[in-house]
Tab-separated table of C-alpha atoms in Angstrom:
chain	number	residue	atom	x	y	z
A	1	MET	CA	39.768	90.999	-27.881
A	2	THR	CA	42.711	89.181	-26.418
A	3	ILE	CA	46.122	89.374	-28.051
A	4	GLU	CA	45.586	85.832	-29.336
A	5	GLU	CA	42.258	86.793	-30.934
A	6	VAL	CA	43.855	89.838	-32.563
A	7	GLY	CA	46.700	87.703	-33.901
A	8	GLU	CA	44.259	85.142	-35.274
A	9	PHE	CA	42.097	87.855	-36.862
A	10	LEU	CA	45.138	89.458	-38.519
A	11	GLY	CA	46.793	86.145	-39.358
A	12	VAL	CA	49.918	87.145	-37.440
A	13	PRO	CA	51.768	85.179	-34.750
A	14	VAL	CA	51.790	86.774	-31.296
A	15	ASN	CA	54.485	87.353	-28.706
A	16	LEU	CA	57.250	85.270	-30.312
A	17	LYS	CA	60.328	85.186	-28.114
A	18	ASP	CA	62.343	82.425	-29.715
A	19	GLN	CA	62.037	83.474	-33.372
A	20	ASP	CA	63.116	86.527	-35.291
A	21	SER	CA	60.091	87.012	-37.523
A	22	PHE	CA	57.183	89.389	-37.924
A	23	HIS	CA	54.751	89.121	-35.010
A	24	LEU	CA	52.532	91.103	-32.661
A	25	SER	CA	54.282	91.747	-29.359
A	26	ILE	CA	52.536	92.251	-26.050
A	27	GLU	CA	53.918	95.820	-25.937
A	28	GLU	CA	52.345	96.619	-29.319
A	29	TYR	CA	49.058	95.123	-28.173
A	30	LEU	CA	49.073	97.239	-24.999
A	31	GLN	CA	49.979	100.368	-27.005
A	32	ALA	CA	47.006	99.651	-29.273
A	33	LEU	CA	44.693	99.327	-26.263
A	34	ILE	CA	45.898	102.716	-25.015
A	35	SER	CA	45.185	104.231	-28.433
A	36	LEU	CA	41.732	102.637	-28.313
A	37	VAL	CA	40.995	104.320	-24.965
A	38	GLU	CA	42.103	107.684	-26.374
A	39	GLU	CA	39.868	107.285	-29.431
A	40	LEU	CA	36.907	106.129	-27.357
A	41	SER	CA	37.155	109.252	-25.207
A	42	ARG	CA	36.823	111.311	-28.393
A	43	LEU	CA	33.893	109.156	-29.505
A	44	ALA	CA	32.100	109.816	-26.203
A	45	VAL	CA	32.233	113.567	-26.837
A	46	ASN	CA	31.205	113.217	-30.487
A	47	SER	CA	28.330	110.877	-29.583
A	48	VAL	CA	26.786	113.533	-27.365
A	49	THR	CA	27.169	116.082	-30.141
A	50	LEU	CA	25.159	113.753	-32.391
A	51	GLY	CA	22.476	113.188	-29.736
A	52	ASP	CA	23.514	109.669	-28.686
A	53	TYR	CA	23.412	109.908	-24.896
A	54	SER	CA	23.703	106.202	-24.067
A	55	ARG	CA	26.993	105.509	-25.856
A	56	PRO	CA	29.129	107.548	-23.399
A	57	LEU	CA	27.800	105.355	-20.568
A	58	GLN	CA	28.958	102.218	-22.385
A	59	ILE	CA	32.299	103.808	-23.202
A	60	SER	CA	32.757	104.919	-19.591
A	61	LYS	CA	32.330	101.369	-18.279
A	62	PHE	CA	34.699	99.928	-20.886
A	63	VAL	CA	37.513	102.469	-20.457
A	64	SER	CA	37.235	102.268	-16.659
A	65	ASP	CA	37.656	98.492	-16.859
A	66	LEU	CA	40.672	98.860	-19.164
A	67	HIS	CA	42.188	101.463	-16.840
A	68	ALA	CA	41.759	99.094	-13.887
A	69	GLY	CA	43.519	96.370	-15.873
A	70	PHE	CA	46.453	98.629	-16.707
A	71	GLN	CA	46.812	99.577	-13.045
A	72	LEU	CA	47.456	95.916	-12.254
A	73	LEU	CA	50.461	95.824	-14.594
A	74	ASN	CA	54.003	96.550	-13.478
A	75	LEU	CA	55.219	98.309	-16.618
A	76	LYS	CA	58.926	98.898	-17.078
A	77	ASN	CA	58.857	100.047	-20.709
A	78	ASP	CA	59.211	103.841	-20.504
A	79	SER	CA	56.994	104.859	-23.430
A	80	LEU	CA	54.377	102.250	-22.565
A	81	ARG	CA	54.366	103.282	-18.904
A	82	LYS	CA	54.044	106.978	-19.782
A	83	ARG	CA	51.192	106.341	-22.194
A	84	SER	CA	49.415	104.051	-19.743
A	85	ASP	CA	49.679	106.779	-17.109
A	86	GLY	CA	47.809	109.004	-19.561
A	87	ILE	CA	44.808	106.658	-19.653
A	88	LYS	CA	43.497	108.339	-16.514
A	89	TYR	CA	43.038	111.585	-18.459
A	90	SER	CA	40.969	109.826	-21.109
A	91	VAL	CA	38.914	108.132	-18.391
A	92	LYS	CA	38.350	111.509	-16.720
A	93	LYS	CA	37.294	113.034	-20.035
A	94	VAL	CA	34.637	110.334	-20.480
A	95	GLU	CA	33.538	110.609	-16.843
A	96	ASP	CA	33.121	114.372	-17.326
A	97	VAL	CA	30.868	113.734	-20.330
A	98	VAL	CA	28.735	111.285	-18.329
A	99	TYR	CA	28.598	113.739	-15.410
A	100	ASP	CA	27.447	116.562	-17.690
A	101	LEU	CA	24.767	114.295	-19.155
A	102	SER	CA	23.519	113.375	-15.692
A	103	LEU	CA	23.391	117.043	-14.624
A	104	ARG	CA	21.204	117.799	-17.627
A	105	ASN	CA	19.004	114.718	-17.016
A	106	LEU	CA	20.031	113.305	-20.396
A	107	VAL	CA	21.218	109.939	-19.078
A	108	PRO	CA	18.794	107.318	-20.424
A	109	LYS	CA	16.934	105.557	-17.619
A	110	PRO	CA	16.953	101.742	-17.876
A	111	LYS	CA	13.529	100.140	-18.062
A	112	PRO	CA	12.640	98.037	-15.016
A	113	ALA	CA	12.501	94.340	-15.944
A	114	ALA	CA	8.873	93.923	-14.802
A	115	ALA	CA	7.693	96.962	-16.774
A	116	ALA	CA	9.493	95.794	-19.909
A	117	ALA	CA	7.872	92.358	-19.627
A	118	GLY	CA	4.450	93.997	-19.134
A	119	ASP	CA	4.947	96.143	-22.233
A	120	GLU	CA	5.610	93.022	-24.292
A	121	ARG	CA	2.432	91.319	-23.033
A	122	MET	CA	0.296	94.358	-23.848
A	123	SER	CA	1.653	94.737	-27.365
A	124	GLY	CA	1.471	91.055	-28.252
């Protein structure tokens, strides 16, 4: 979700610079994204514990994309910069989970498109 979508969902204005009223700032939005990455890394581990081996793959792609986005930013805010530097540890944690799954041959194999279409024709 973009900051605008979050603001609309919460019914809160976003990134006001010319008014002194309650709003969602870009720094708060970025801090929330960092917290999301940290929580998703925990979810990847817990998913495997519960036998869901495909979720860590989805999480890995998402957190890697977010990490790439944060690397494009030139952050000057000390706490935000320090926390964004920590994203790499969450990304590594998720990558380690995916690596362990692949070593144990637990990574779900995607169905080839032709085989999936053939399965549908046979069943219908």
